XYZ file of N, CA and C in Angstrom:
384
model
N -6.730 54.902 155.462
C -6.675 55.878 156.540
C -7.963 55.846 157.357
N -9.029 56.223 156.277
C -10.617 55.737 157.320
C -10.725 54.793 158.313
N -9.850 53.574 158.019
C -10.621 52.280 158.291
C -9.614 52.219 159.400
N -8.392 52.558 159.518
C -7.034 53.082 160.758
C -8.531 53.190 162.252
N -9.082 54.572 161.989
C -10.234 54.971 162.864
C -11.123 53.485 163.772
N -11.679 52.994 162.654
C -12.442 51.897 163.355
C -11.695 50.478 164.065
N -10.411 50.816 163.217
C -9.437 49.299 163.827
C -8.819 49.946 164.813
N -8.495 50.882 165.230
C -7.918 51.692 166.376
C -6.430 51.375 166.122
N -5.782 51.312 164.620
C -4.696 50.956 164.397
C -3.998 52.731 164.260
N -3.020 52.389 165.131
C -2.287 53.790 165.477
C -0.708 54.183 164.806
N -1.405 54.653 163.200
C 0.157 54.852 162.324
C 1.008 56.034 162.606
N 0.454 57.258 163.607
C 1.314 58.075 163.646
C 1.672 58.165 164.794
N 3.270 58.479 165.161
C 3.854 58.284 166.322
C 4.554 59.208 166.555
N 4.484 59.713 167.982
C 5.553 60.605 168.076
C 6.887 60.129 168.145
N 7.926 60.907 167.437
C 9.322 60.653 167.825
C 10.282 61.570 168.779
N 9.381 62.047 169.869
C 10.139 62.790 170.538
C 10.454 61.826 171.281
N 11.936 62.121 172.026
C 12.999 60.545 172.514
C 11.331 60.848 174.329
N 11.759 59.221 174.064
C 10.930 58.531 175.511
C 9.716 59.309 175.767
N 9.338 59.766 174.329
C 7.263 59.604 174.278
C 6.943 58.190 173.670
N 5.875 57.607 173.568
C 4.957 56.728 173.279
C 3.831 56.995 172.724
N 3.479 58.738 172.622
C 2.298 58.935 172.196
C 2.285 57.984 170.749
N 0.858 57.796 169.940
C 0.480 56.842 169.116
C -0.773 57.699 169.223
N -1.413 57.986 167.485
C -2.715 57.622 167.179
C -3.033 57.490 165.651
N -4.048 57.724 165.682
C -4.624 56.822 164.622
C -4.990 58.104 163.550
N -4.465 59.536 164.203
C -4.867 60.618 162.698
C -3.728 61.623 162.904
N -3.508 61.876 162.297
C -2.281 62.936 162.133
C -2.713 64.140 162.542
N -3.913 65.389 162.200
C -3.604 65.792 163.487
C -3.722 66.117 165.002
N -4.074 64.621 165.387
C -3.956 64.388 166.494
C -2.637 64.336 167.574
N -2.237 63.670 166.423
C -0.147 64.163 166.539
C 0.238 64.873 166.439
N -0.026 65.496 165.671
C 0.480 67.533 165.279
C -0.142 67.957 166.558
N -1.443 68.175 167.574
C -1.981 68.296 168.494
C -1.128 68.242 169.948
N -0.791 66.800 169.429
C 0.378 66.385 170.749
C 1.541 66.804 170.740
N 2.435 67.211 169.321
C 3.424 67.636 169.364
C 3.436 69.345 169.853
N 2.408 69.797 170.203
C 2.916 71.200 170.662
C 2.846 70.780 172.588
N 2.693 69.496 172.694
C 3.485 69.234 173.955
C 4.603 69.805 174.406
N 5.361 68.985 173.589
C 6.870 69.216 173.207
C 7.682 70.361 172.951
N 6.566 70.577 171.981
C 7.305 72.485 171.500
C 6.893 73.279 172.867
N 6.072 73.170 173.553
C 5.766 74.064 174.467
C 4.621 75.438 173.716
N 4.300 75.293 172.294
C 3.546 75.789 172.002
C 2.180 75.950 172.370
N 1.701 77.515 172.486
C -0.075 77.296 173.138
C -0.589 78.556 172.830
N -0.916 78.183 171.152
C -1.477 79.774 169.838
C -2.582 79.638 170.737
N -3.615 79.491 171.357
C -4.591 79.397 172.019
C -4.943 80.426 173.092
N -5.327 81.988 173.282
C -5.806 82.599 174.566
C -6.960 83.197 175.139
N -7.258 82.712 176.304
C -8.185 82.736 177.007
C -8.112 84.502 176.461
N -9.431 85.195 176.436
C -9.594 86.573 176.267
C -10.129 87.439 177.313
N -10.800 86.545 178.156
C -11.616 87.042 179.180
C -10.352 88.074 180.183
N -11.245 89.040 180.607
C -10.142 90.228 181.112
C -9.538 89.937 182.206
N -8.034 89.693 182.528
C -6.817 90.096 183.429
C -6.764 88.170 183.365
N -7.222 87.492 182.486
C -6.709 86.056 182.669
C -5.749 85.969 181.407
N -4.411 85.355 181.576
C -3.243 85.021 180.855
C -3.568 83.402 180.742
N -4.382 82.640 180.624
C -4.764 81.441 180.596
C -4.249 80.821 178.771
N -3.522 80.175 178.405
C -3.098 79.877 177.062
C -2.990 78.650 176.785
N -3.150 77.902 176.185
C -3.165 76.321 175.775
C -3.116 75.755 174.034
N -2.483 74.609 174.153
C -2.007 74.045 172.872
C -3.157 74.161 171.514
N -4.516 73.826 171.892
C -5.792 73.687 171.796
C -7.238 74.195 171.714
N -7.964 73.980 170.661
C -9.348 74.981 170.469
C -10.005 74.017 172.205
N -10.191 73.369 172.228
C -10.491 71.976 172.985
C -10.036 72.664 174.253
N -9.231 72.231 175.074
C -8.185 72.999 175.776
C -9.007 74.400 176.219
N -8.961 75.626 175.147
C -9.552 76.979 175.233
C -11.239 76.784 175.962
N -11.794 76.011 175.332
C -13.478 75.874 175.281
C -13.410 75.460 176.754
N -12.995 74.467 177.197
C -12.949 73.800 178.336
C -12.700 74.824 179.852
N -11.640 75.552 179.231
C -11.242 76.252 180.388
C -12.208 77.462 180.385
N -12.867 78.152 179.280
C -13.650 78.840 179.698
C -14.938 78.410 180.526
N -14.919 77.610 180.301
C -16.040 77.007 181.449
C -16.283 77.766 182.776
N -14.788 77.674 182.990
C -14.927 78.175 184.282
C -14.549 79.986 184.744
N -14.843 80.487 183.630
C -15.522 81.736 183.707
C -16.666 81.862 183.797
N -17.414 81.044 182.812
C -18.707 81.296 182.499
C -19.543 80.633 183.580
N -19.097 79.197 184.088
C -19.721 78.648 185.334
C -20.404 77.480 184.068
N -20.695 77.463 182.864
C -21.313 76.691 182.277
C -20.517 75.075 182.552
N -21.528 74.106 182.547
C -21.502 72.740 182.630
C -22.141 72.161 182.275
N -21.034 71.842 180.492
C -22.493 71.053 179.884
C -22.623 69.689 179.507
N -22.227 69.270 180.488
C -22.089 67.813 181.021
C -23.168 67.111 181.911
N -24.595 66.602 181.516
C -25.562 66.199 182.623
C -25.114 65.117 182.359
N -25.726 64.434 183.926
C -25.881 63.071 184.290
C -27.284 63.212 184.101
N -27.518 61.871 183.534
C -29.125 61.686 182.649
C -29.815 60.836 183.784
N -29.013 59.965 184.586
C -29.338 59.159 185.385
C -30.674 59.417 186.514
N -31.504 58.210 185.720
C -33.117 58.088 187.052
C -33.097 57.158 187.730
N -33.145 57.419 189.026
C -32.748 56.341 190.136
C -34.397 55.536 189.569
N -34.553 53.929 190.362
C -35.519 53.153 190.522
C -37.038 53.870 190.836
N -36.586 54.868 191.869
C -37.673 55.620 192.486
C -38.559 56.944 191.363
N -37.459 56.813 190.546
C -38.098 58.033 189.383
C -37.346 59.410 189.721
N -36.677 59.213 190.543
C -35.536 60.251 191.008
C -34.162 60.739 190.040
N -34.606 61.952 189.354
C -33.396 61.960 188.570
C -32.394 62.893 188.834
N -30.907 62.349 188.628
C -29.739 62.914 189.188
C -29.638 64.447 188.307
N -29.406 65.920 189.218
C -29.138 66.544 188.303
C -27.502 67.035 188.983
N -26.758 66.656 188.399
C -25.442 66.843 189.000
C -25.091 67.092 187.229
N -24.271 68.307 187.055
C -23.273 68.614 185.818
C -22.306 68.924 185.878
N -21.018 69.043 184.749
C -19.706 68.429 184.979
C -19.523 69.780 183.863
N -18.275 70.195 184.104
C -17.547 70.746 182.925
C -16.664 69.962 181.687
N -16.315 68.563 182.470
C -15.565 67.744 181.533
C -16.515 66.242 181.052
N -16.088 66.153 180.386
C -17.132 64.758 179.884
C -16.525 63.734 180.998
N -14.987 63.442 181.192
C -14.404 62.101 181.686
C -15.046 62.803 183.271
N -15.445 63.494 183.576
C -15.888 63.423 185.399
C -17.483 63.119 185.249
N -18.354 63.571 184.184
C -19.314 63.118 183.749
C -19.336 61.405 183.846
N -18.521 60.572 183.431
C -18.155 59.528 182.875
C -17.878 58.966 184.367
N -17.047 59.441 185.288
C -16.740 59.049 186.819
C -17.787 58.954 187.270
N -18.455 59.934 187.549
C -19.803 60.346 188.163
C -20.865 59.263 187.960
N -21.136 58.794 186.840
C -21.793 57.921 186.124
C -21.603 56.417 187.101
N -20.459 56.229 187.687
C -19.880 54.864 187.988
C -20.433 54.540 189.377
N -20.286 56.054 190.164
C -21.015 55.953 191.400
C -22.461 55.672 191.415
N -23.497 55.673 190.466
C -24.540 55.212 190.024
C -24.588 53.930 190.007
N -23.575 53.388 189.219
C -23.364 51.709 188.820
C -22.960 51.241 189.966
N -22.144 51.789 190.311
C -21.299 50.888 191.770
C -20.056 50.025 191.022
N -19.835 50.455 189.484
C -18.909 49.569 188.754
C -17.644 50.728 189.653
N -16.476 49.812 189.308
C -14.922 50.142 189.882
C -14.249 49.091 188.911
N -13.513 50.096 187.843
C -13.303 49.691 186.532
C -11.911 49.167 186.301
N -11.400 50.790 187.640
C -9.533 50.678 187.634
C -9.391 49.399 188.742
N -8.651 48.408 188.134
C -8.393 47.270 189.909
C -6.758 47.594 189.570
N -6.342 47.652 191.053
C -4.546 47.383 191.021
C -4.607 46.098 192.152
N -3.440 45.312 191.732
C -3.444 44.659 193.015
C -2.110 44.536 193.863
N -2.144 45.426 194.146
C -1.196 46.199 194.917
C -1.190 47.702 195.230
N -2.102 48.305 196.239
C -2.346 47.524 197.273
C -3.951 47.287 197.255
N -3.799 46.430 196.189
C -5.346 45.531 196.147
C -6.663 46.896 196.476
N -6.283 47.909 195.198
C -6.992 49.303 195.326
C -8.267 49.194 193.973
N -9.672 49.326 194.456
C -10.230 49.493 193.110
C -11.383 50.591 193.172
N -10.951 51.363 192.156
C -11.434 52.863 191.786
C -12.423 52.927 190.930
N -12.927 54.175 190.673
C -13.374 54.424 189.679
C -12.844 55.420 188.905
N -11.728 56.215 189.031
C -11.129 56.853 188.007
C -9.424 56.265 187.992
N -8.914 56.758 186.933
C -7.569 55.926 187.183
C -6.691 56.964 187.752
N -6.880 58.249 188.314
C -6.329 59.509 188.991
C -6.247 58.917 190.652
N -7.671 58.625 190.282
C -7.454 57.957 192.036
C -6.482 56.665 192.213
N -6.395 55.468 191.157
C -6.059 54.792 191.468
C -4.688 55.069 191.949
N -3.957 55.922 190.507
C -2.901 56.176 190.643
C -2.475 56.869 192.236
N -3.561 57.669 192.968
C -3.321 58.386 194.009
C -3.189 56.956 194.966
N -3.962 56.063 194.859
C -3.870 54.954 195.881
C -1.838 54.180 195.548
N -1.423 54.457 194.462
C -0.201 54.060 194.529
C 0.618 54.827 195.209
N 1.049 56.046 194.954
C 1.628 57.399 195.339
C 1.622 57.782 196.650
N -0.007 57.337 197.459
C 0.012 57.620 198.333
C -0.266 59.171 198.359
C-alpha cells in the first residue's frame, strides 16, 4: 500500500458509471465519492454564510475568503534583488503565478496552436 504512493500506482477506483476517478489511497476515494452522493458534512460557520462542502480542505480554503488570509507567497527575487510579494489563497494559482516569472507555458494544444500556463485557460482557448 505504502509503496502504491511513490509508484503513483492507482488501486482504488471509482465505480460510479462514466467516472474515471483513480487514486492511489482509499480515502481519497471515499473523498471523491461524496461527489456523487452530493454529500457536504462540512459548514462554513461564519454568520449568514450557508457555504457547505464535501471536505475539511474544501472548508479551510473557502474560509479564506472571509478572513482575507493568503497563505500562499511567491518567494520569487527578480535578478535586481526585487522580491515578488504577490499571495494566493490556493497553492495551484500560487503555482500559475510562479510560471509568469519563468515565462514557462506548460499546457501546449495544437489546435488552435494555444500555449498557457494554466490548463483552465487552455481549456478556455478551446471553448472559446
Amino acid at each position: 500500500m505504502h509503496m502504491s504512493l511513490h509508484t503513483n500506482e492507482k488501486k482504488f477506483k471509482c465505480d460510479f458509471p462514466d467516472c474515471h476517478y483513480e487514486s492511489c489511497r482509499n480515502n481519497l476515494l471515499q473523498r471523491h465519492m461524496k461527489v456523487h452522493t452530493g454529500e457536504k458534512p462540512f459548514k462554513c460557520d461564519w454568520p449568514g454564510c450557508e457555504f457547505r462542502t464535501s471536505n475539511k480542505n474544501g472548508l479551510r480554503h473557502h474560509n479564506y475568503r472571509h478572513t482575507g488570509e493568503k497563505p500562499w507567497k511567491c518567494d520569487w527575487v527578480n535578478s535586481d534583488g526585487n522580491a515578488c510579494n504577490w499571495s494566493f489563497r490556493q497553492s495551484t494559482h500560487l503555482k500559475a503565478h510562479r510560471l509568469k516569472h519563468t515565462g514557462e507555458r506548460p499546457y501546449r494544444c495544437e489546435w488552435p496552436n494555444a500555449i498557457t500556463v494554466s490548463s483552465p485557460r487552455l481549456h478556455a482557448s478551446l471553448t472559446g
